[in-house]
Short mmCIF file of C-alpha atoms in Angstrom, two decimals:
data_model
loop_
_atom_site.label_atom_id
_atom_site.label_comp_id
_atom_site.label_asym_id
_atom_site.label_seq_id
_atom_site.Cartn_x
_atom_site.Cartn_y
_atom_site.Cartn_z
CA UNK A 1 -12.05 -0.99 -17.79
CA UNK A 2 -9.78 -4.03 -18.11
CA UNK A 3 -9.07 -5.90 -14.57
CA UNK A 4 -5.80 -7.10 -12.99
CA UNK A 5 -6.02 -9.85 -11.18
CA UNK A 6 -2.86 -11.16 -9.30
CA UNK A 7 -2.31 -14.39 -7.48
CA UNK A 8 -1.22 -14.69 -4.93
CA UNK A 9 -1.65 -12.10 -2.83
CA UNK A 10 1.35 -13.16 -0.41
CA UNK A 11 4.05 -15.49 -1.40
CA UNK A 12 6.60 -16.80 1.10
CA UNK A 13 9.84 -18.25 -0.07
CA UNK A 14 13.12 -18.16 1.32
CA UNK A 15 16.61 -16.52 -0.40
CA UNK A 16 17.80 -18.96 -3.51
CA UNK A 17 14.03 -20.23 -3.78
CA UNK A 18 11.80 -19.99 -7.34
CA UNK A 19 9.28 -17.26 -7.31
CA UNK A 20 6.29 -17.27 -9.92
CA UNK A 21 3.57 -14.45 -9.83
CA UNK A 22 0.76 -14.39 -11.66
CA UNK A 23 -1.76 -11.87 -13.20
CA UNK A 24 -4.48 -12.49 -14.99
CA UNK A 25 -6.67 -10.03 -17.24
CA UNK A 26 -10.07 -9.47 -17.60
CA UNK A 27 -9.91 -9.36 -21.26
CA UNK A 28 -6.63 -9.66 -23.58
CA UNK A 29 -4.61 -6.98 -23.29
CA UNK A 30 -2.33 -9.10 -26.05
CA UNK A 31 1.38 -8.26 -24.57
CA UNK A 32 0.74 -4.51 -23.21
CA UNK A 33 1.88 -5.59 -19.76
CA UNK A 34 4.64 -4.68 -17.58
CA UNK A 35 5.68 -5.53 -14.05
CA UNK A 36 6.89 -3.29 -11.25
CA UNK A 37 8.82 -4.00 -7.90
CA UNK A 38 8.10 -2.08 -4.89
CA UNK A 39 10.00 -2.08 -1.62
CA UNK A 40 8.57 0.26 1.70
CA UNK A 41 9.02 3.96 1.54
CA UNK A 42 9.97 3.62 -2.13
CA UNK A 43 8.73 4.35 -5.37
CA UNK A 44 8.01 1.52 -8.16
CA UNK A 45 10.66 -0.18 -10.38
CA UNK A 46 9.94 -0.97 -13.71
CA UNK A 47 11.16 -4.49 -14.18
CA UNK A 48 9.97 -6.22 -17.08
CA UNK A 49 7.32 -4.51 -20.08
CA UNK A 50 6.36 -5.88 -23.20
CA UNK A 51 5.00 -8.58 -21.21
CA UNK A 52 9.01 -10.54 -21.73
CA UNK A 53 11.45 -7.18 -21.79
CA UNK A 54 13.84 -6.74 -19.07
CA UNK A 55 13.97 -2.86 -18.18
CA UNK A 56 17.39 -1.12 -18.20
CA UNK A 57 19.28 -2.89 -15.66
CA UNK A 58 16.91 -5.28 -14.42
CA UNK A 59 19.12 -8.80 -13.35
CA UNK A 60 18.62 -11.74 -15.64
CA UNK A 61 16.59 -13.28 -13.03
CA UNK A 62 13.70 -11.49 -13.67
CA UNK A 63 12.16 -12.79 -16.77
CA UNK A 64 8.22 -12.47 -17.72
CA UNK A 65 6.21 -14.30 -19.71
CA UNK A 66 2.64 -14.52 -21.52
CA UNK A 67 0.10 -12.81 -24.05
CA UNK A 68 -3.34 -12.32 -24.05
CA UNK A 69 -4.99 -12.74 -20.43
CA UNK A 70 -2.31 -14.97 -18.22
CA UNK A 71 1.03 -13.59 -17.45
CA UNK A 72 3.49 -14.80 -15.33
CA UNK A 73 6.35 -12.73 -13.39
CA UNK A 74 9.59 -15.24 -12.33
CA UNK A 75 12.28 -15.00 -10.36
CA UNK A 76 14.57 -17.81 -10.54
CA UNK A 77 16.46 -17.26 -7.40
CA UNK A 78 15.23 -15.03 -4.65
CA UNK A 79 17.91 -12.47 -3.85
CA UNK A 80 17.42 -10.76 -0.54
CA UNK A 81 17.09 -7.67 -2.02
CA UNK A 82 13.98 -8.98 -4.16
CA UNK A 83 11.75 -9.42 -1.11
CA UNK A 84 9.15 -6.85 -1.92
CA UNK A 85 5.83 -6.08 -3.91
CA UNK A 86 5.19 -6.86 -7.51
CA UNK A 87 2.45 -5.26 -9.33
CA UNK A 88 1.27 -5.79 -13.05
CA UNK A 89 0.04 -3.21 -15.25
CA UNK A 90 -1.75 -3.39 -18.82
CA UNK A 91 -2.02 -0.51 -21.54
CA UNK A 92 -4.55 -2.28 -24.02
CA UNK A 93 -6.81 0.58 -25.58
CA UNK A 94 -4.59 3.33 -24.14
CA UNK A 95 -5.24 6.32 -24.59
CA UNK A 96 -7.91 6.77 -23.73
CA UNK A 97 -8.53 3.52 -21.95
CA UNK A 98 -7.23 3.89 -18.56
CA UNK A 99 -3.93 2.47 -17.26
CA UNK A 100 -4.68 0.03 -14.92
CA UNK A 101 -2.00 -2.23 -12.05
CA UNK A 102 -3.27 -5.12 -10.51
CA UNK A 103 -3.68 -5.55 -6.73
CA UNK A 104 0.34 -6.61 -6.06
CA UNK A 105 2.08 -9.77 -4.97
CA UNK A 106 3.93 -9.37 -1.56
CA UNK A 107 6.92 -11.55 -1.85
CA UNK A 108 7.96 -11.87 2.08
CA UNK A 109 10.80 -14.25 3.38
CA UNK A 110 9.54 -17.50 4.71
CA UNK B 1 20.72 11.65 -14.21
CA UNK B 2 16.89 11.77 -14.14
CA UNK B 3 15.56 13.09 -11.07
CA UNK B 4 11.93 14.04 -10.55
CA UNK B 5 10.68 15.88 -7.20
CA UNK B 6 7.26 16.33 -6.28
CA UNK B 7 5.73 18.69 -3.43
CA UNK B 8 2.98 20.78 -2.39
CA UNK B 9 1.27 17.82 -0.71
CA UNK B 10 -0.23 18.20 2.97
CA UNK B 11 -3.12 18.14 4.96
CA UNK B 12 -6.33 19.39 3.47
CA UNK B 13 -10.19 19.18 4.44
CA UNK B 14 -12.57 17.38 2.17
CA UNK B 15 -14.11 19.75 -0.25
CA UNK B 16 -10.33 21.57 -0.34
CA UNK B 17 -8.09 22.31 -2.75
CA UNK B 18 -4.14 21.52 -2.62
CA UNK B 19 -1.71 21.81 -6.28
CA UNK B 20 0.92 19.60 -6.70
CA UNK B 21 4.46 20.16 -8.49
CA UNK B 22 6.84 17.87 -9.65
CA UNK B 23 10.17 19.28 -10.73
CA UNK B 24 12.41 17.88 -13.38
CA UNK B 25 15.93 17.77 -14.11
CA UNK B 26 18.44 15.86 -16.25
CA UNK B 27 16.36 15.64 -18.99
CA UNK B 28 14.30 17.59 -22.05
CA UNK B 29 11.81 17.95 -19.90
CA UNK B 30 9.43 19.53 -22.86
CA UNK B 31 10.35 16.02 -25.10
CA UNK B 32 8.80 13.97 -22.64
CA UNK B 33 4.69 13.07 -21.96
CA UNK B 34 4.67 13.04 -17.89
CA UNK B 35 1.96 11.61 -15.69
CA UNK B 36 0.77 11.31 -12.26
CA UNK B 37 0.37 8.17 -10.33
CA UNK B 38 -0.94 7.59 -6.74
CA UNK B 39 -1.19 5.16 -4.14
CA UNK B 40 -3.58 5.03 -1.25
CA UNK B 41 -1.85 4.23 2.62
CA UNK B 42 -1.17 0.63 2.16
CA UNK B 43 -2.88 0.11 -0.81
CA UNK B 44 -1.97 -0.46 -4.88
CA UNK B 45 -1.07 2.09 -7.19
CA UNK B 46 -3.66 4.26 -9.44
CA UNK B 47 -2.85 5.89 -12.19
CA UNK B 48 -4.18 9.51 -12.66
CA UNK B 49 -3.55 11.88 -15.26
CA UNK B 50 -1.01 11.95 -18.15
CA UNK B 51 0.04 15.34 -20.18
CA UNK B 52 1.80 14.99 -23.70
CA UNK B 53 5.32 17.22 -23.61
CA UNK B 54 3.45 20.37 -25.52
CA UNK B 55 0.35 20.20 -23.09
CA UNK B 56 -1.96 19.85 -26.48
CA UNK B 57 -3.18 16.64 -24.91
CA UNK B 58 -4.47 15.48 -21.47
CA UNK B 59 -5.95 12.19 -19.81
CA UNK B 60 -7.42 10.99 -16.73
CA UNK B 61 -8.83 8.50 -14.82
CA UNK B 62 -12.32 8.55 -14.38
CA UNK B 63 -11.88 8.92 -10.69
CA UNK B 64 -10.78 12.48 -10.92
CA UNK B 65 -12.41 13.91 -14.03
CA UNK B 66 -13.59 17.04 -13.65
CA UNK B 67 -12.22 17.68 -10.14
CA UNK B 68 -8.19 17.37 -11.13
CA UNK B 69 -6.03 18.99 -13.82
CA UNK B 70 -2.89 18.42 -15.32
CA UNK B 71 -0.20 21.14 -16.39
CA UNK B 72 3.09 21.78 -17.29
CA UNK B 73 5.44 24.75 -17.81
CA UNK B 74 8.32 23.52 -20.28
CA UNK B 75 10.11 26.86 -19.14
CA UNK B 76 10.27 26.05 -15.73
CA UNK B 77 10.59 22.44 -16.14
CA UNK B 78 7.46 21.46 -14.03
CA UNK B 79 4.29 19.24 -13.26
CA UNK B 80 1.45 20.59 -11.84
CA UNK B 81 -1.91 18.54 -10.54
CA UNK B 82 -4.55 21.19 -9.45
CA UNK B 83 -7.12 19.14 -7.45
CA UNK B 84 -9.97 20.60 -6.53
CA UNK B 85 -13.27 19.36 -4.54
CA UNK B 86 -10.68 16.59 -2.55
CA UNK B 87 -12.63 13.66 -1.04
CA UNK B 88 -11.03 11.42 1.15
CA UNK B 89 -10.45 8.93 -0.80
CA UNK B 90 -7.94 11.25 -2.49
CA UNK B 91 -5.77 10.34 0.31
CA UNK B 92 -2.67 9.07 -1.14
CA UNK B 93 0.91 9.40 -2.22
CA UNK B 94 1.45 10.95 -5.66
CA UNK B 95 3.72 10.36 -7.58
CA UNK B 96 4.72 11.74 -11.22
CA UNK B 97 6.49 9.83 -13.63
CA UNK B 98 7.78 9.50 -17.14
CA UNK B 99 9.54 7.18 -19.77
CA UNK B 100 13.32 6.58 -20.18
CA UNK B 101 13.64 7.79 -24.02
CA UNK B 102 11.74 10.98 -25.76
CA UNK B 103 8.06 10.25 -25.31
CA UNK B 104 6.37 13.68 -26.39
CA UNK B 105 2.76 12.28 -27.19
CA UNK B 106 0.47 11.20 -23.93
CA UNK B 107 -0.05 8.09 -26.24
CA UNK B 108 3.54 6.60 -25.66
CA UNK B 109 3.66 7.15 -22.16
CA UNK B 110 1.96 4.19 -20.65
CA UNK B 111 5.09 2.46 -18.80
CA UNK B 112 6.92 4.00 -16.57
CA UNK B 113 10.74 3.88 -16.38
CA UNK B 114 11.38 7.08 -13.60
CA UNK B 115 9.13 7.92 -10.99
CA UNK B 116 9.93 10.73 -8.09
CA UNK B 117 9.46 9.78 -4.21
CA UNK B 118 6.30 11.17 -4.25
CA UNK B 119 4.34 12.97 -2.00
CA UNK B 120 1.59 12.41 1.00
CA UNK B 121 -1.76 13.75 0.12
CA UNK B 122 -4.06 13.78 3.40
CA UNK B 123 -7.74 14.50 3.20
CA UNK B 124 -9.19 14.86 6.27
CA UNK B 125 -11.13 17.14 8.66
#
């Protein structure tokens, strides 16, 4: 089963601020990632896949980047609506190979 | 619109037995692969179990094999999760959730554009 490993596990920035989030696989997973925002009490939002593909309706803040085993979530100015959690997620040897997320980035204001 | 809402969830002793439905709308519901993903009290998200639109093709995560199944009824427009033999670390919200375009095979569906608000799982005696 193919890890998720994302650093770091809390990052705190304040509004108008650069955020960069990082995952990193266990083995390639080439581009089969995607990244998902999370705020309490709600369900995920798919924000980039493809490893570099905005979602439908995603701000052009959001961009993602990477192949193979380091990927890299960015926001380019914090809104105050993106404080939340990020999580990655791979698809490499789906199916039947198991979907897997990483562990989440909290993005809190500093 | 999309909307997907799950229920059924609850309080249930270990060893228990609790089904879960999910009910569509707004879409072909029998065009699209669905899934089930769940997330433990404070904790990351898991994915479970996917089902391909005609039910010819099931998946899970090795986690609930043999104790969980995944159904559908195209007729009603529903998601089912039977889960059987429930262990505490079942405790989670689950949540089902599909694809934005016509995804039929369980193959395609691994991103996951619409989710519902899930619901709370509780394993416990």
């Amino acid at each position: 089963e193919i890890v998720l490993t994302q650093s770091p596990a809390t990052l705190s920035l304040s509004p108008g601020e650069r955020a960069t989030l990082s995952c990193r696989a266990s083995q390639s997973v080439s581009r089969y990632l995607a990244w998902y925002q999370q705020k309490p009490g709600q369900a995920p939002r798919l924000l980039i896949y493809g490893a570099s593909n905005r979602a439908t309706g995603i701000p052009a803040r959001f961009s993602g980047s990477g192949s193979g085993t380091d990927f890299t979530l960015t926001i380019s100015s914090l809104e105050p609506e993106d404080f939340a959690v990020y999580y990655c997620q791979q698809r490499s040897d789906w199916p039947p190979g198991p979907l897997t997320f990483g562990g989440g980035t909290k993005v809190e204001i500093k | 619109e999309v909307q997907l809402l799950e229920s059924g969830g609850g309080l249930v002793q270990p060893g228990g037995s609790l089904r879960l439905s999910c009910a569509a709308s707004g879409f072909t519901f029998s065009s699209y692969a669905m899934s089930w993903v769940r997330q433990a009290p404070g904790k990351g998200l898991e994915w479970v179990s996917v089902i391909s639109g005609s039910a010819d093709s099931t998946y899970y995560a090795d986690s609930v094999k043999g104790r969980f199944t995944i159904s559908r009824d195209n007729s009603k427009n529903t998601l089912y999760l039977q889960m059987n033999s429930l262990r505490a670390e079942d405790t989670a919200i689950y949540y089902c959730a599909t694809r934005d375009y016509d995804c039929s095979s369980a193959s395609c569906l691994y991103y996951f554009d619409f989710w519902g608000q899930g619901t709370l799982v509780t394993v416990s005696s």
